[in-house]
Amino acid sequence: MERLMEDKITARAPSSTANIGPGFDVFGLALDAFYDIVTLEIIQTHSIQVEIHGEHGKAIPLKVEANAAGLVIKKMIEDHHIESGLKIIIEKGVPAGYGVGSSAASASATAIAFNAMFNLNLDKNSLVRYAAMGEVATAGSIHYDNVSASLLGGFVIVRTEPLSFVKIDAPKDLTLCVVVPKINVPQKKTEIARSVLPTQVSLKQLTSNVANACTIVAGFMLGDVELIAKAVNDVVVEPARKRLIPGYEQLKKNALDAGALAVTISGAGPSMISFSKVGQNAENICKAMENGFKSANVDSKGFICKPSDGAKII
Ligand code: HSE
């Protein structure tokens, strides 16, 4: 039985960066660089319709099974025996396919909007589970790092067996520069970026990544940006993916020379992200990173950002 509260409801969810170096599929950080706004509207026909607005929405499929928000709604409708037809209207603010949590933002906003619309009272863990269904549209499989950050906000650690999330507020003096290259990305970019990863790691690589990941968590717990940045070093995923990023080496060097405390691939890329403290010259760091892409003849745009709160009904 449907307990419809509203026939139209709107939610907003932020962009995010995943992995933060050694935390592949484990760490997510919500970023206030971009937001998606999703409106759900009851329609008279018994169907799910997807409508997308905005420059970043042009290449996103409207077919329900190929759309992050569509997949979330499909599953929530099935599980909760909802009989209404729904239109999903997405105001796409997060660039799609660039490693800044685009599908996660649409999926997270959709999950909380649906929860509110039908008064389901789902807990945060269930909402993250539903939002993660949307990742299948672009990654071909479920991963929780971007969706948990986008939905819960701040820095999030994902445990998958059993599934649970730990949220830590990010230090107030953490500033990030995320630089988005102007290159064409394939529809299933994340699936491709995952296909280049090793399936086995050495004990030495495991030790290195565990030590760095633990140090990052300690840095967030202590609110110590320098400690976080010191440990943004991944010896497993980043070495396999860096060849997918034009100008990677130069960009990293430029950012560090300009004063960034750390630089890594944002999620599955191709955007790159740097870590610095409030008071450092973030404009210079952004520019230096853009020049790194330029060294490979790629234009890009840098965005100075801060950690964000999670998804909200607006
Ligand atoms: N952890 C995921 C990956 C994030 O790196 O493939 C994708 O956005």
Short mmCIF file of C-alpha atoms and ligand atoms in Angstrom, two decimals:
data_model
loop_
_atom_site.label_atom_id
_atom_site.label_comp_id
_atom_site.label_asym_id
_atom_site.label_seq_id
_atom_site.Cartn_x
_atom_site.Cartn_y
_atom_site.Cartn_z
CA MET A 1 0.00 0.00 0.00
CA GLU A 2 1.46 3.33 -1.04
CA ARG A 3 1.82 6.05 1.55
CA LEU A 4 2.33 8.94 -0.80
CA MET A 5 3.37 12.14 0.99
CA GLU A 6 3.92 14.46 -1.97
CA ASP A 7 3.29 14.12 -5.69
CA LYS A 8 6.46 16.06 -6.48
CA ILE A 9 9.66 16.22 -4.51
CA THR A 10 13.17 17.54 -5.16
CA ALA A 11 16.53 16.54 -3.70
CA ARG A 12 20.09 17.69 -4.22
CA ALA A 13 23.29 15.64 -3.94
CA PRO A 14 26.94 16.64 -4.23
CA SER A 15 29.81 15.45 -6.39
CA SER A 16 32.43 13.26 -4.73
CA THR A 17 35.91 11.88 -5.10
CA ALA A 18 36.61 8.21 -4.48
CA ASN A 19 39.67 6.20 -3.46
CA ILE A 20 41.84 9.12 -2.20
CA GLY A 21 44.89 7.12 -3.27
CA PRO A 22 45.09 3.82 -1.35
CA GLY A 23 41.39 3.47 -0.45
CA PHE A 24 40.14 1.88 -3.68
CA ASP A 25 36.36 1.30 -3.38
CA VAL A 26 36.69 2.10 0.36
CA PHE A 27 37.11 5.88 0.72
CA GLY A 28 34.75 8.56 -0.53
CA LEU A 29 34.73 12.29 0.08
CA ALA A 30 31.78 14.55 -0.79
CA LEU A 31 32.83 17.68 -2.69
CA ASP A 32 30.98 20.98 -3.01
CA ALA A 33 32.30 21.46 -6.57
CA PHE A 34 29.09 20.34 -8.33
CA TYR A 35 25.55 19.23 -7.46
CA ASP A 36 22.79 17.27 -9.18
CA ILE A 37 19.19 18.22 -8.49
CA VAL A 38 16.62 15.48 -8.96
CA THR A 39 12.85 15.99 -8.98
CA LEU A 40 10.48 13.02 -8.82
CA GLU A 41 6.97 13.60 -10.08
CA ILE A 42 3.99 11.25 -10.04
CA ILE A 43 2.63 10.68 -13.55
CA GLN A 44 -0.62 9.09 -14.68
CA THR A 45 0.90 6.42 -16.94
CA HIS A 46 2.27 3.32 -15.25
CA SER A 47 5.87 3.84 -16.32
CA ILE A 48 9.22 5.37 -15.36
CA GLN A 49 10.35 8.29 -17.49
CA VAL A 50 13.72 10.04 -17.35
CA GLU A 51 14.27 13.67 -18.36
CA ILE A 52 17.70 15.31 -18.13
CA HIS A 53 18.56 19.00 -18.32
CA GLY A 54 21.86 20.83 -18.42
CA GLU A 55 25.09 20.83 -20.40
CA HIS A 56 26.43 17.80 -18.53
CA GLY A 57 23.36 15.72 -19.23
CA LYS A 58 23.64 15.51 -23.00
CA ALA A 59 25.41 12.17 -23.25
CA ILE A 60 23.51 10.43 -20.45
CA PRO A 61 21.14 7.67 -21.57
CA LEU A 62 17.43 8.20 -20.89
CA LYS A 63 16.63 4.50 -20.94
CA VAL A 64 15.72 3.47 -17.40
CA GLU A 65 17.98 0.39 -17.36
CA ALA A 66 20.98 2.43 -18.55
CA ASN A 67 20.45 5.44 -16.30
CA ALA A 68 21.76 5.61 -12.71
CA ALA A 69 18.63 7.26 -11.32
CA GLY A 70 16.40 4.99 -13.41
CA LEU A 71 18.01 1.86 -11.97
CA VAL A 72 17.55 3.14 -8.41
CA ILE A 73 13.86 3.92 -8.96
CA LYS A 74 13.22 0.60 -10.69
CA LYS A 75 14.60 -1.34 -7.73
CA MET A 76 12.87 0.83 -5.09
CA ILE A 77 9.53 0.54 -6.91
CA GLU A 78 9.87 -3.25 -7.08
CA ASP A 79 10.94 -3.68 -3.45
CA HIS A 80 8.24 -1.40 -2.04
CA HIS A 81 5.43 -2.49 -4.38
CA ILE A 82 4.79 1.05 -5.60
CA GLU A 83 2.19 1.25 -8.33
CA SER A 84 2.46 4.91 -9.34
CA GLY A 85 4.22 5.97 -12.53
CA LEU A 86 7.12 8.34 -11.98
CA LYS A 87 9.00 10.96 -13.94
CA ILE A 88 12.61 11.57 -12.89
CA ILE A 89 13.78 15.05 -13.83
CA ILE A 90 17.54 15.49 -13.45
CA GLU A 91 19.21 18.90 -13.42
CA LYS A 92 22.70 17.66 -14.20
CA GLY A 93 25.34 19.78 -12.50
CA VAL A 94 28.01 17.10 -12.08
CA PRO A 95 30.11 16.40 -15.19
CA ALA A 96 29.37 12.83 -16.26
CA GLY A 97 32.19 10.33 -16.74
CA TYR A 98 35.04 12.40 -15.25
CA GLY A 99 35.60 10.71 -11.88
CA VAL A 100 33.68 13.17 -9.73
CA GLY A 101 30.75 10.96 -8.78
CA SER A 102 28.20 11.97 -11.40
CA SER A 103 26.11 8.79 -11.37
CA ALA A 104 26.41 8.68 -7.56
CA ALA A 105 25.01 12.21 -7.21
CA SER A 106 21.98 11.42 -9.40
CA ALA A 107 21.46 8.10 -7.66
CA SER A 108 21.78 9.52 -4.13
CA ALA A 109 19.40 12.41 -4.75
CA THR A 110 16.96 9.97 -6.33
CA ALA A 111 17.10 7.52 -3.42
CA ILE A 112 16.40 10.16 -0.77
CA ALA A 113 13.67 11.79 -2.87
CA PHE A 114 11.90 8.45 -3.35
CA ASN A 115 12.22 7.66 0.36
CA ALA A 116 10.60 10.99 1.25
CA MET A 117 7.92 10.81 -1.45
CA PHE A 118 6.57 7.45 -0.26
CA ASN A 119 7.36 8.02 3.43
CA LEU A 120 9.44 4.83 3.55
CA ASN A 121 11.58 5.86 6.54
CA LEU A 122 14.56 3.90 5.24
CA ASP A 123 17.76 4.20 7.26
CA LYS A 124 20.92 5.69 5.74
CA ASN A 125 22.51 2.30 5.09
CA SER A 126 19.49 1.14 3.08
CA LEU A 127 19.48 4.39 1.12
CA VAL A 128 23.17 3.98 0.25
CA ARG A 129 22.44 0.39 -0.86
CA TYR A 130 19.72 1.61 -3.19
CA ALA A 131 21.81 4.49 -4.51
CA ALA A 132 24.65 2.07 -5.27
CA MET A 133 22.38 0.21 -7.71
CA GLY A 134 22.82 3.21 -9.98
CA GLU A 135 26.55 2.56 -10.35
CA VAL A 136 25.77 -0.43 -12.55
CA ALA A 137 24.80 2.04 -15.30
CA THR A 138 28.37 3.32 -15.68
CA ALA A 139 30.67 0.93 -13.82
CA GLY A 140 28.95 -2.34 -14.75
CA SER A 141 29.09 -3.33 -11.08
CA ILE A 142 28.21 -1.93 -7.67
CA HIS A 143 30.70 0.09 -5.64
CA TYR A 144 29.76 2.21 -2.66
CA ASP A 145 32.48 4.83 -2.21
CA ASN A 146 30.97 7.66 -4.28
CA VAL A 147 27.35 7.01 -3.31
CA SER A 148 28.07 6.79 0.41
CA ALA A 149 29.95 10.11 0.32
CA SER A 150 27.33 11.82 -1.83
CA LEU A 151 24.48 10.58 0.35
CA LEU A 152 26.05 10.91 3.80
CA GLY A 153 28.46 13.82 3.17
CA GLY A 154 32.00 14.29 4.53
CA PHE A 155 34.60 11.51 4.44
CA VAL A 156 33.20 7.97 4.36
CA ILE A 157 34.82 4.57 4.86
CA VAL A 158 33.00 1.66 3.22
CA ARG A 159 33.18 -1.89 4.58
CA THR A 160 31.64 -4.40 2.21
CA GLU A 161 31.60 -7.66 4.17
CA PRO A 162 29.27 -7.05 5.89
CA LEU A 163 28.22 -3.77 4.30
CA SER A 164 28.54 -0.79 6.64
CA PHE A 165 29.71 2.81 6.51
CA VAL A 166 31.68 5.05 8.84
CA LYS A 167 31.37 8.78 8.32
CA ILE A 168 33.96 11.23 9.62
CA ASP A 169 33.64 14.99 9.27
CA ALA A 170 36.44 16.38 7.14
CA PRO A 171 38.87 18.97 8.58
CA LYS A 172 37.63 22.53 8.08
CA ASP A 173 40.97 23.61 6.63
CA LEU A 174 41.02 21.00 3.85
CA THR A 175 40.88 22.56 0.38
CA LEU A 176 40.90 20.58 -2.83
CA CYS A 177 41.46 21.40 -6.49
CA VAL A 178 39.69 19.07 -8.85
CA VAL A 179 40.74 19.49 -12.46
CA VAL A 180 38.48 18.12 -15.18
CA PRO A 181 40.08 17.53 -18.60
CA LYS A 182 38.12 18.41 -21.73
CA ILE A 183 38.40 15.02 -23.37
CA ASN A 184 35.72 12.72 -24.65
CA VAL A 185 35.01 9.89 -22.28
CA PRO A 186 33.32 6.65 -23.30
CA GLN A 187 29.83 5.88 -21.96
CA LYS A 188 31.06 3.12 -19.62
CA LYS A 189 34.29 4.86 -18.67
CA THR A 190 34.42 3.48 -15.13
CA GLU A 191 33.96 -0.07 -16.39
CA ILE A 192 36.93 0.48 -18.73
CA ALA A 193 39.03 2.07 -15.96
CA ARG A 194 38.30 -0.95 -13.76
CA SER A 195 39.18 -3.40 -16.50
CA VAL A 196 42.87 -2.30 -16.46
CA LEU A 197 43.32 -3.09 -12.76
CA PRO A 198 45.43 -5.98 -11.49
CA THR A 199 43.50 -8.91 -10.05
CA GLN A 200 46.26 -9.83 -7.60
CA VAL A 201 48.62 -7.76 -5.46
CA SER A 202 51.85 -8.58 -3.67
CA LEU A 203 52.16 -8.62 0.11
CA LYS A 204 54.42 -5.58 -0.18
CA GLN A 205 51.75 -3.64 -2.10
CA LEU A 206 49.11 -4.72 0.41
CA THR A 207 51.22 -3.54 3.35
CA SER A 208 51.93 -0.21 1.70
CA ASN A 209 48.30 0.52 0.84
CA VAL A 210 46.96 -0.62 4.22
CA ALA A 211 49.51 1.59 6.03
CA ASN A 212 48.64 4.59 3.90
CA ALA A 213 44.89 4.01 4.15
CA CYS A 214 45.11 3.75 7.95
CA THR A 215 47.13 6.94 8.05
CA ILE A 216 44.50 8.76 5.98
CA VAL A 217 41.80 7.63 8.41
CA ALA A 218 43.93 8.83 11.33
CA GLY A 219 44.39 12.14 9.52
CA PHE A 220 40.61 12.59 9.17
CA MET A 221 40.02 11.55 12.79
CA LEU A 222 42.64 14.02 14.00
CA GLY A 223 41.58 16.74 11.58
CA ASP A 224 45.15 16.84 10.29
CA VAL A 225 45.32 17.73 6.58
CA GLU A 226 49.08 17.22 6.41
CA LEU A 227 48.79 13.69 7.80
CA ILE A 228 46.04 12.87 5.28
CA ALA A 229 48.08 14.24 2.40
CA LYS A 230 51.26 12.44 3.43
CA ALA A 231 49.50 9.11 2.91
CA VAL A 232 47.79 9.80 -0.43
CA ASN A 233 49.95 7.24 -2.20
CA ASP A 234 48.56 4.19 -3.94
CA VAL A 235 50.86 1.47 -5.30
CA VAL A 236 48.14 -0.72 -6.83
CA VAL A 237 45.40 1.12 -8.74
CA GLU A 238 47.02 4.41 -9.68
CA PRO A 239 50.06 2.85 -11.41
CA ALA A 240 47.66 0.84 -13.59
CA ARG A 241 45.43 3.79 -14.43
CA LYS A 242 47.87 6.64 -14.89
CA ARG A 243 48.43 5.87 -18.57
CA LEU A 244 44.73 6.64 -19.13
CA ILE A 245 45.35 10.23 -17.98
CA PRO A 246 47.03 12.59 -20.46
CA GLY A 247 49.87 14.61 -18.88
CA TYR A 248 49.60 12.69 -15.58
CA GLU A 249 53.29 12.90 -14.55
CA GLN A 250 53.67 16.57 -15.47
CA LEU A 251 50.41 17.49 -13.75
CA LYS A 252 51.49 15.80 -10.55
CA LYS A 253 54.87 17.51 -10.59
CA ASN A 254 53.32 20.90 -11.37
CA ALA A 255 50.82 20.62 -8.52
CA LEU A 256 53.44 19.61 -5.96
CA ASP A 257 55.80 22.37 -7.17
CA ALA A 258 52.93 24.84 -6.74
CA GLY A 259 52.53 23.78 -3.11
CA ALA A 260 49.89 21.02 -3.20
CA LEU A 261 50.39 18.55 -0.34
CA ALA A 262 49.24 15.58 -2.43
CA VAL A 263 47.79 14.78 -5.86
CA THR A 264 45.93 11.72 -7.06
CA ILE A 265 43.43 10.50 -9.62
CA SER A 266 39.88 11.46 -8.66
CA GLY A 267 37.95 8.20 -8.53
CA ALA A 268 38.38 6.33 -11.79
CA GLY A 269 39.61 9.53 -13.49
CA PRO A 270 40.33 11.22 -15.78
CA SER A 271 40.00 14.20 -13.41
CA MET A 272 42.86 14.76 -11.00
CA ILE A 273 42.53 16.10 -7.47
CA SER A 274 44.97 17.81 -5.14
CA PHE A 275 44.92 18.33 -1.39
CA SER A 276 45.99 21.51 0.33
CA LYS A 277 45.22 23.63 3.37
CA VAL A 278 43.20 26.80 3.56
CA GLY A 279 45.67 29.67 3.19
CA GLN A 280 47.73 27.94 0.52
CA ASN A 281 47.39 29.39 -2.95
CA ALA A 282 44.72 27.10 -4.37
CA GLU A 283 44.37 29.22 -7.53
CA ASN A 284 48.04 28.63 -8.35
CA ILE A 285 47.70 24.92 -7.68
CA CYS A 286 44.66 24.68 -9.95
CA LYS A 287 46.48 26.59 -12.70
CA ALA A 288 49.55 24.38 -12.34
CA MET A 289 47.37 21.29 -12.71
CA GLU A 290 45.64 22.73 -15.78
CA ASN A 291 49.11 23.32 -17.24
CA GLY A 292 49.88 19.66 -16.62
CA PHE A 293 46.98 18.63 -18.84
CA LYS A 294 48.08 21.31 -21.31
CA SER A 295 51.50 19.63 -21.57
CA ALA A 296 49.62 16.77 -23.23
CA ASN A 297 47.62 19.21 -25.40
CA VAL A 298 44.49 18.79 -23.34
CA ASP A 299 42.40 21.73 -22.14
CA SER A 300 40.95 21.41 -18.67
CA LYS A 301 39.17 23.37 -16.00
CA GLY A 302 40.11 23.44 -12.33
CA PHE A 303 37.62 23.90 -9.49
CA ILE A 304 38.65 24.83 -5.98
CA CYS A 305 36.37 23.03 -3.56
CA LYS A 306 35.75 21.91 0.01
CA PRO A 307 34.17 18.80 1.50
CA SER A 308 30.37 18.91 1.24
CA ASP A 309 27.38 17.86 3.33
CA GLY A 310 25.38 14.95 1.99
CA ALA A 311 22.20 14.71 -0.09
CA LYS A 312 19.19 16.76 1.04
CA ILE A 313 15.55 17.29 0.20
CA ILE A 314 15.22 20.89 -0.99
N1 HSE B 1 36.29 3.23 -6.64
C1 HSE B 1 35.78 3.40 -7.97
C2 HSE B 1 36.88 3.15 -8.96
C3 HSE B 1 35.25 4.78 -8.13
O1 HSE B 1 37.98 3.68 -8.74
O2 HSE B 1 36.67 2.43 -9.94
C4 HSE B 1 34.65 5.01 -9.49
O3 HSE B 1 34.02 6.25 -9.51
#
